[in-house]
PDB file of C-alpha atoms and ligand atoms in Angstrom:
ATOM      1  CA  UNK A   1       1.906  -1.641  16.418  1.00 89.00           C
ATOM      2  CA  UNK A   2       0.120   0.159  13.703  1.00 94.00           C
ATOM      3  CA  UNK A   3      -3.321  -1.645  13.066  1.00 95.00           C
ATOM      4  CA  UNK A   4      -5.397  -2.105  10.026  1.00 96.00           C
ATOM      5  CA  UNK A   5      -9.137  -2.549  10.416  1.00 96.00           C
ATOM      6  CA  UNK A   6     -10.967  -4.852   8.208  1.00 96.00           C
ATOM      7  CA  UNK A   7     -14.925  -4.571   7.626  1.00 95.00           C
ATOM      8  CA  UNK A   8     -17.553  -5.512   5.333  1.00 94.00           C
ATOM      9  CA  UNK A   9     -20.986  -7.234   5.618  1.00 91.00           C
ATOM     10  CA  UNK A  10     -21.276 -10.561   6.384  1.00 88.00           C
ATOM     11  CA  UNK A  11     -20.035 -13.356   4.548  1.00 91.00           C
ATOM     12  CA  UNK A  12     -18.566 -11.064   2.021  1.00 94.00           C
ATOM     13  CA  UNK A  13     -15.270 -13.046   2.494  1.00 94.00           C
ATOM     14  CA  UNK A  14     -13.307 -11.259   5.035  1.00 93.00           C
ATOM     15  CA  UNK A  15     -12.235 -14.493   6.530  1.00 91.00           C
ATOM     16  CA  UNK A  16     -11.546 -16.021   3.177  1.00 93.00           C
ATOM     17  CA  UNK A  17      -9.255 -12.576   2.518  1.00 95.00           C
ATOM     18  CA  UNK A  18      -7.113 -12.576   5.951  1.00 93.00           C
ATOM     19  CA  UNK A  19      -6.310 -16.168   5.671  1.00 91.00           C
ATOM     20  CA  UNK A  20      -4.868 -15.448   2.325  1.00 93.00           C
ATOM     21  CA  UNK A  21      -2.957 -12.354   3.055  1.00 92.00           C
ATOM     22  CA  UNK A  22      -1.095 -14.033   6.156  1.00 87.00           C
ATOM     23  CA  UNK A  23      -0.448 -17.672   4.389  1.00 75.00           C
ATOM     24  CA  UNK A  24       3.297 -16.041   3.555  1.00 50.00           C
ATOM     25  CA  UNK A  25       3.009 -14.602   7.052  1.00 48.00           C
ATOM     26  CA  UNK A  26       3.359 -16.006  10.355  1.00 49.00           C
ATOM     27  CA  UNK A  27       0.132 -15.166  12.424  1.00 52.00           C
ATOM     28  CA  UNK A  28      -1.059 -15.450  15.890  1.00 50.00           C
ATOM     29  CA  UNK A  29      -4.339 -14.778  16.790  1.00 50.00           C
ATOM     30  CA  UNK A  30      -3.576 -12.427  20.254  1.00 48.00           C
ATOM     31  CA  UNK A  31      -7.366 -11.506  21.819  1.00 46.00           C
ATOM     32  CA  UNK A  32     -10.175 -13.808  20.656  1.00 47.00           C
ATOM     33  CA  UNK A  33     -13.010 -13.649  22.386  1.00 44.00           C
ATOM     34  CA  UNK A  34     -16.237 -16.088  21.531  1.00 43.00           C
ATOM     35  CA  UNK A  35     -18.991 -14.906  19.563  1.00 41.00           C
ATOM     36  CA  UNK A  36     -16.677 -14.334  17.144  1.00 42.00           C
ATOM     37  CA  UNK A  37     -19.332 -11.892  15.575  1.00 49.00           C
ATOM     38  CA  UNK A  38     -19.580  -9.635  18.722  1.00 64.00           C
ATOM     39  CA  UNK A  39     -16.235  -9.006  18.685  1.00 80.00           C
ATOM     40  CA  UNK A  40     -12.908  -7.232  17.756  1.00 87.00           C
ATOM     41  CA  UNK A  41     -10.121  -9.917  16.739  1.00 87.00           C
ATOM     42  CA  UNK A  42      -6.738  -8.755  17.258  1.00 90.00           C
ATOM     43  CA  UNK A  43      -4.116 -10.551  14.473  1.00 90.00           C
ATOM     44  CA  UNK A  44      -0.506 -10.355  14.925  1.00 89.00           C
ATOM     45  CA  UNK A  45       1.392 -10.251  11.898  1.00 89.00           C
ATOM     46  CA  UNK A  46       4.889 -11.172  12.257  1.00 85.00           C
ATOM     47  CA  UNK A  47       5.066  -8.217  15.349  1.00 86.00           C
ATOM     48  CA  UNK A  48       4.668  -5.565  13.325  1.00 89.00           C
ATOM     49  CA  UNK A  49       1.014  -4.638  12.381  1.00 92.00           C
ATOM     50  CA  UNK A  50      -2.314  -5.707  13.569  1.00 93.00           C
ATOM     51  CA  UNK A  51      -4.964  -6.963  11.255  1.00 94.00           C
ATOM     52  CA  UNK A  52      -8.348  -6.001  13.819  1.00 93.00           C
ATOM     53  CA  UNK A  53     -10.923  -7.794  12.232  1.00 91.00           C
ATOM     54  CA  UNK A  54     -14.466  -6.333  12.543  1.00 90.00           C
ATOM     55  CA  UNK A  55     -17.443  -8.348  12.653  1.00 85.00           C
ATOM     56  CA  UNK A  56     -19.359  -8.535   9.555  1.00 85.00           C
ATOM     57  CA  UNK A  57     -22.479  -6.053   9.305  1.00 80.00           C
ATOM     58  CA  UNK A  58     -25.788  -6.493   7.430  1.00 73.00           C
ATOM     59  CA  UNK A  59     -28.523  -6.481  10.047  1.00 57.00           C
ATOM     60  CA  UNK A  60     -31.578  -7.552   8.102  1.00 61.00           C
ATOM     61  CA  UNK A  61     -32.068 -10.319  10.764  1.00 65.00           C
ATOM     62  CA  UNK A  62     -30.199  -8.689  13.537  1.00 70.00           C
ATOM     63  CA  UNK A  63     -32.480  -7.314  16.606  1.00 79.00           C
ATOM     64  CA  UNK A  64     -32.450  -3.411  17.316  1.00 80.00           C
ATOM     65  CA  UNK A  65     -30.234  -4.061  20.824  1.00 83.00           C
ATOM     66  CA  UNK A  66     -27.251  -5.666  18.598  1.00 79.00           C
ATOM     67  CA  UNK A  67     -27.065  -3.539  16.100  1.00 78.00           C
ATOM     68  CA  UNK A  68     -26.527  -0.585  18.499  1.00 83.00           C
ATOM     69  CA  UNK A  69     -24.444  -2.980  20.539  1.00 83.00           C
ATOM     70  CA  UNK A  70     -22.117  -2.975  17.420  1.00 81.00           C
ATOM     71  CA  UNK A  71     -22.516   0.882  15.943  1.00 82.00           C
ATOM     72  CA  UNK A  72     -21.441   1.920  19.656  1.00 87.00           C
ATOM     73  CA  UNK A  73     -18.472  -0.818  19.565  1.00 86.00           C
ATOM     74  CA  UNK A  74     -17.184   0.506  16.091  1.00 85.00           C
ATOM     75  CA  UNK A  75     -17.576   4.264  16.952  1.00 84.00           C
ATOM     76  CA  UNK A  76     -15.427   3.064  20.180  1.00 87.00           C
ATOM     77  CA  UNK A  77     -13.121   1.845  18.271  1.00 88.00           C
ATOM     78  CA  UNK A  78     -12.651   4.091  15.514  1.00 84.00           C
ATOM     79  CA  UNK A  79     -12.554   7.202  17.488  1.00 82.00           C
ATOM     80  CA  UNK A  80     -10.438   6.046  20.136  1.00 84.00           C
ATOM     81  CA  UNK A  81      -7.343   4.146  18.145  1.00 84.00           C
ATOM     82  CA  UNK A  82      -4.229   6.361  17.993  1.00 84.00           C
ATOM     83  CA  UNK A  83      -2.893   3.215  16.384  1.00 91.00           C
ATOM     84  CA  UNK A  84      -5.044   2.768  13.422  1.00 94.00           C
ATOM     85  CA  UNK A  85      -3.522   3.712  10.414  1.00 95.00           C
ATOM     86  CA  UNK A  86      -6.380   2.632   7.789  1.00 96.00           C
ATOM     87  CA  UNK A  87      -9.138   0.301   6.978  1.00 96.00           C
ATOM     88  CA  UNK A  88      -9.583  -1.996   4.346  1.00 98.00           C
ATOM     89  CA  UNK A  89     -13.407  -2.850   3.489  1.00 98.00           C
ATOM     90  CA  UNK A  90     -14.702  -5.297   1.562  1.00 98.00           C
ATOM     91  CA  UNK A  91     -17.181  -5.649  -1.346  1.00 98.00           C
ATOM     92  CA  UNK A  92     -18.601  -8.189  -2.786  1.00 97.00           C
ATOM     93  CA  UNK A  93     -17.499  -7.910  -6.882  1.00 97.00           C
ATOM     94  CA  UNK A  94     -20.849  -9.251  -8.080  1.00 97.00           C
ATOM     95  CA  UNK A  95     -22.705  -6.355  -7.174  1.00 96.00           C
ATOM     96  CA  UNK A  96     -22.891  -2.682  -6.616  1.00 96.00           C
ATOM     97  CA  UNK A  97     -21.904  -1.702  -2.873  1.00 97.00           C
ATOM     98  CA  UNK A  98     -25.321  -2.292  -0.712  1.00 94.00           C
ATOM     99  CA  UNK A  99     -26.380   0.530   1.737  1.00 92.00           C
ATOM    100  CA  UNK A 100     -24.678  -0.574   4.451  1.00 90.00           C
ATOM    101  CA  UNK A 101     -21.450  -0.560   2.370  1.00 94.00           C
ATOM    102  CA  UNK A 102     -22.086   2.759   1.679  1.00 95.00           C
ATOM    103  CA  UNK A 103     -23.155   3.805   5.151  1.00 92.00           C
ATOM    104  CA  UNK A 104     -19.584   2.243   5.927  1.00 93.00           C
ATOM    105  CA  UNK A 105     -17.480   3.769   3.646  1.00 96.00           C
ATOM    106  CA  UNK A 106     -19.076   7.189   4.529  1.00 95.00           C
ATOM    107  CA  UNK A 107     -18.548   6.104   8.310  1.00 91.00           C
ATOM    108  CA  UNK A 108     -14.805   5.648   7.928  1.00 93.00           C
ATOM    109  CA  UNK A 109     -14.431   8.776   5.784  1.00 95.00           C
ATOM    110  CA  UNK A 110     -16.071  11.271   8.963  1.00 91.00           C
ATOM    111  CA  UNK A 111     -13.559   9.975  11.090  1.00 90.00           C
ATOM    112  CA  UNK A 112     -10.447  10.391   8.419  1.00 92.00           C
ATOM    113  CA  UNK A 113      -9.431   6.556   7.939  1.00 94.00           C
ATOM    114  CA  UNK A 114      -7.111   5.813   4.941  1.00 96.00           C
ATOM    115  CA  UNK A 115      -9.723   2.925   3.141  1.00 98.00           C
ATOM    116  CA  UNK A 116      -8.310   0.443   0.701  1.00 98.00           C
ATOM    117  CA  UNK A 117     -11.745  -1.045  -0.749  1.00 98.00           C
ATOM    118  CA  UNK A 118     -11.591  -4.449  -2.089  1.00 98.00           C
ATOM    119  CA  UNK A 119     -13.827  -5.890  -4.473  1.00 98.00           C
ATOM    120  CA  UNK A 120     -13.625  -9.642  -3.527  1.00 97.00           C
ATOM    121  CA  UNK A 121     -14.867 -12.891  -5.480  1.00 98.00           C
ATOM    122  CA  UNK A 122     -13.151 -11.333  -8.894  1.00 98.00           C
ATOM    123  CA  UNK A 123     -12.978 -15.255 -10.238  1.00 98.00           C
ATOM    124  CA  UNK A 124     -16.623 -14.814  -9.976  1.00 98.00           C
ATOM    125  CA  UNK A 125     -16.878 -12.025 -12.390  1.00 97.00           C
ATOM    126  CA  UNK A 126     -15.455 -12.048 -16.446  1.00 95.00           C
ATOM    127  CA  UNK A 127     -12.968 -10.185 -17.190  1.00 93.00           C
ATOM    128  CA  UNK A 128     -14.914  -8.531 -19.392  1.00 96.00           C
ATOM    129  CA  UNK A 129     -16.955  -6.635 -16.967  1.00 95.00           C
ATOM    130  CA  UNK A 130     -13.875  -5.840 -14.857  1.00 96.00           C
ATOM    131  CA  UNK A 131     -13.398  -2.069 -15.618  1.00 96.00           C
ATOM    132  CA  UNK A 132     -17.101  -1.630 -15.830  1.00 97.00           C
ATOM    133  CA  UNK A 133     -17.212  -2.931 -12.070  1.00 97.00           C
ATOM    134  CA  UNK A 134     -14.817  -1.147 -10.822  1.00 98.00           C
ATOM    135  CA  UNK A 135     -16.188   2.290 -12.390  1.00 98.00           C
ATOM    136  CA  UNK A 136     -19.363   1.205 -10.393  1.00 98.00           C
ATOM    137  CA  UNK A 137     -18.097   0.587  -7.829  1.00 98.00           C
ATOM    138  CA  UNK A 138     -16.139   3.717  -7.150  1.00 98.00           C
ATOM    139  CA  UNK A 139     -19.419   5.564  -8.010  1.00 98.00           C
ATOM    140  CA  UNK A 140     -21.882   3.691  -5.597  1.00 98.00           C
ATOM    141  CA  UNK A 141     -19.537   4.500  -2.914  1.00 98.00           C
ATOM    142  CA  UNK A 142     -18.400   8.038  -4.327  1.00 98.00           C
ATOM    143  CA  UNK A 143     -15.093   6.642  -3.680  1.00 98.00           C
ATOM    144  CA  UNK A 144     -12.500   9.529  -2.512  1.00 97.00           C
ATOM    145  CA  UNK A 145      -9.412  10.130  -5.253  1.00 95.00           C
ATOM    146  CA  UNK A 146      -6.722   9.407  -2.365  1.00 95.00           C
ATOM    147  CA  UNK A 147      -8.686   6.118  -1.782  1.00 97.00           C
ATOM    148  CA  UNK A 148      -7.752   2.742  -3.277  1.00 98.00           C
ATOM    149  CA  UNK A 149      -9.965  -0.186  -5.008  1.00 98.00           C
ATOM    150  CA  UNK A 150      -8.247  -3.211  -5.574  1.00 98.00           C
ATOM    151  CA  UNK A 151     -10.007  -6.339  -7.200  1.00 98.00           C
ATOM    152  CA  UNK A 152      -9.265  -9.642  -5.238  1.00 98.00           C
ATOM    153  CA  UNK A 153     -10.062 -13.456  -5.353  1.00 98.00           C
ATOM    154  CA  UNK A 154      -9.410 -15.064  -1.961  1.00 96.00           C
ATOM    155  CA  UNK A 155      -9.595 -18.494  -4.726  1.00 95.00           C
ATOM    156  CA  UNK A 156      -7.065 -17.556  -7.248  1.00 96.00           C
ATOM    157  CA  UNK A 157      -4.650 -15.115  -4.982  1.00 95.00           C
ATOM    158  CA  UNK A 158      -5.209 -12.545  -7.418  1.00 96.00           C
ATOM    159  CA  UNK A 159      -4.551  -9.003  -6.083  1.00 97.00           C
ATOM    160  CA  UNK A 160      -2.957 -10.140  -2.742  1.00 96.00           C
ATOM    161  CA  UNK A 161       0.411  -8.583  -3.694  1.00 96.00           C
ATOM    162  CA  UNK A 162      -1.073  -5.485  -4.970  1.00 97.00           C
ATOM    163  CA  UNK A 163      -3.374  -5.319  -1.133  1.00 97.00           C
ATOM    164  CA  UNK A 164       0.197  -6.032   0.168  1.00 96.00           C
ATOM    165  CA  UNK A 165       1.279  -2.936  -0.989  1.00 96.00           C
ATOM    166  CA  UNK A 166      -1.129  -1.076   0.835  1.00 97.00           C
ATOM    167  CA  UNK A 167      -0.680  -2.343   3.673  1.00 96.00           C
ATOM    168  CA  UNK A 168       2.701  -1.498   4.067  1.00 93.00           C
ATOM    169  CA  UNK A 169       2.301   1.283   3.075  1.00 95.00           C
ATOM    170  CA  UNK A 170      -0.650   2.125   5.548  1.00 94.00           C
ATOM    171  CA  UNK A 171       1.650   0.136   8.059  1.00 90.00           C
ATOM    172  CA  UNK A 172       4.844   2.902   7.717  1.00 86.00           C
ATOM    173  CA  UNK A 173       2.709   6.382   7.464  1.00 68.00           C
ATOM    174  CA  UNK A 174       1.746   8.102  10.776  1.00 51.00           C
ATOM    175  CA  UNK A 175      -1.140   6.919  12.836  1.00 53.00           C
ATOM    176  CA  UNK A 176      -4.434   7.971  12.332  1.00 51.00           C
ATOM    177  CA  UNK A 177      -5.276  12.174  11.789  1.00 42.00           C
ATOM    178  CA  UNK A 178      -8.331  12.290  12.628  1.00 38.00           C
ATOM    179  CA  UNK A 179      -7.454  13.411  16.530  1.00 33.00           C
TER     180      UNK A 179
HETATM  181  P1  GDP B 201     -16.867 -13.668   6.024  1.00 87.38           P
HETATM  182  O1  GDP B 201     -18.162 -13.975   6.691  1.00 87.38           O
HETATM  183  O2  GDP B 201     -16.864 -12.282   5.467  1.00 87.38           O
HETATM  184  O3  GDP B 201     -15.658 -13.944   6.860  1.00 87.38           O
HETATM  185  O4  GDP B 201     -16.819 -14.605   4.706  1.00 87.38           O
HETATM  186  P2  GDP B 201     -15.991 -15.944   4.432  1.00 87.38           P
HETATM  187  O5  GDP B 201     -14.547 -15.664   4.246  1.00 87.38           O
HETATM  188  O6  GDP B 201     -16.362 -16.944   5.447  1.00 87.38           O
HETATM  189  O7  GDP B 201     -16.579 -16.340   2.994  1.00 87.38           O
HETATM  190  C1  GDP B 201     -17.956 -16.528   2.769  1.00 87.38           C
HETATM  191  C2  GDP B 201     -18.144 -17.474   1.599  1.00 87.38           C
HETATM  192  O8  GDP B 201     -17.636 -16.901   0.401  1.00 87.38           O
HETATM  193  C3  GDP B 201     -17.409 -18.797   1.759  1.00 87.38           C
HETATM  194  O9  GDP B 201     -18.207 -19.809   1.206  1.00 87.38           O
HETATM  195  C4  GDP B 201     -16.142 -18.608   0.943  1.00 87.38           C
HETATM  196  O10 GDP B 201     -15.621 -19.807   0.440  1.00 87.38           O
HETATM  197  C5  GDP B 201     -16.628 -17.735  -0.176  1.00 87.38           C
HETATM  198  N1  GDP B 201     -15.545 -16.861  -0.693  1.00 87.38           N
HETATM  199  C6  GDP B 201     -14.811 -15.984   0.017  1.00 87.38           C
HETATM  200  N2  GDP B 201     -13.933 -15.340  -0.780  1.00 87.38           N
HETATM  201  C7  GDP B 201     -14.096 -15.831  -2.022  1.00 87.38           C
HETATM  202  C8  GDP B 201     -13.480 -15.557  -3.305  1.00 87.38           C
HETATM  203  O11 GDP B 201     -12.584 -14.709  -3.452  1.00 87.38           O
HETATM  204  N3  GDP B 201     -13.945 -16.251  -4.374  1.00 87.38           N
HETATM  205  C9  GDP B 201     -14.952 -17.178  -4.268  1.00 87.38           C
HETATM  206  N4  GDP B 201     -15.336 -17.796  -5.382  1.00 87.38           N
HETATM  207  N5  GDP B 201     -15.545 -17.461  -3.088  1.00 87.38           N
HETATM  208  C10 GDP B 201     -15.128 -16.798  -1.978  1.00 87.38           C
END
């Protein structure tokens, strides 16, 4: 099946996104391993697509052996998948993209991955602010044109259709090009 990766620092709400996106979808969890947070986690949705959840990054208290423990898991895994056909990485909507979010986003772009970046905890934010955010957003992370930002709320469901779209999208183009 075609796979999706999804990344972001920690606690930025990936959990809080997945378990949205697959409440009108029938999941099964397929590899879990634990120490959730030293692993890939393999979702199947409905036999079609893989969600491969990521753990969260954002080292600050994270020794020097883990962290490479991780960079060398994620280079494994993003240079090796023939099946991944994007990723979708998360920000957190209150702020500008940290470092790491950067380093990220610049990490997925060397190998060639299709990202759909989400700006989670929206409900947090007024609607006021919304196009500002997203402008900043998109420059922080010097966002590529062909590259998506979609603001969602894991409380509200807002933007779940539109990261929906994407997906299925992602889900029906060719595997990954970067070789
Ligand atoms: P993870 O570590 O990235 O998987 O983050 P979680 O999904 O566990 O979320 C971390 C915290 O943020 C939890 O307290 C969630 O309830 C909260 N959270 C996640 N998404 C949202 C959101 O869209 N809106 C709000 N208000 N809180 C959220």
């Amino acid at each position: 099946y075609p796979e999706i990766a999804f990344v972001g620092r920690s606690n930025v709400g990936k959990s809080s996104l997945i378990n949205r996106l697959i409440d009108r979808k029938s999941m099964a969890r397929t590899s879990s391993v634990p120490g959730k947070t030293q692993t890939l986690n393999f979702y199947d949705i409905e036999d079609q697509l893989y969600f491969v959840d990521v753990p969260g990054y954002g080292f600050a208290k994270v020794s020097k052996a883990a962290r490479a423990k991780f960079a060398a898991m994620i280079e494994e895994y993003l240079s090796t998948r023939q099946q991944l056909h994007g990723a979708v990485l998360l920000v957190d909507a209150r702020h500008l993209p940290s470092a790491d979010d950067v380093s990220m986003y610049q990490y997925l772009k060397y190998f060639n991955i299709d990202v759909l970046v989400i700006g989670t905890k929206v409900d947090k934010t007024s609607k006021a602010r919304r196009q500002t955010i997203m402008r900043d957003i998109k420059k922080t992370l010097d966002l590529n044109q062909t590259d998506q930002l979609i603001m969602f709320s894991a409380e509200t469901g807002e933007g779940k259709d539109a990261v929906w779209a994407w997906l299925d999208a992602q889900a029906n183009i060719g595997g990954n090009h970067h070789g």
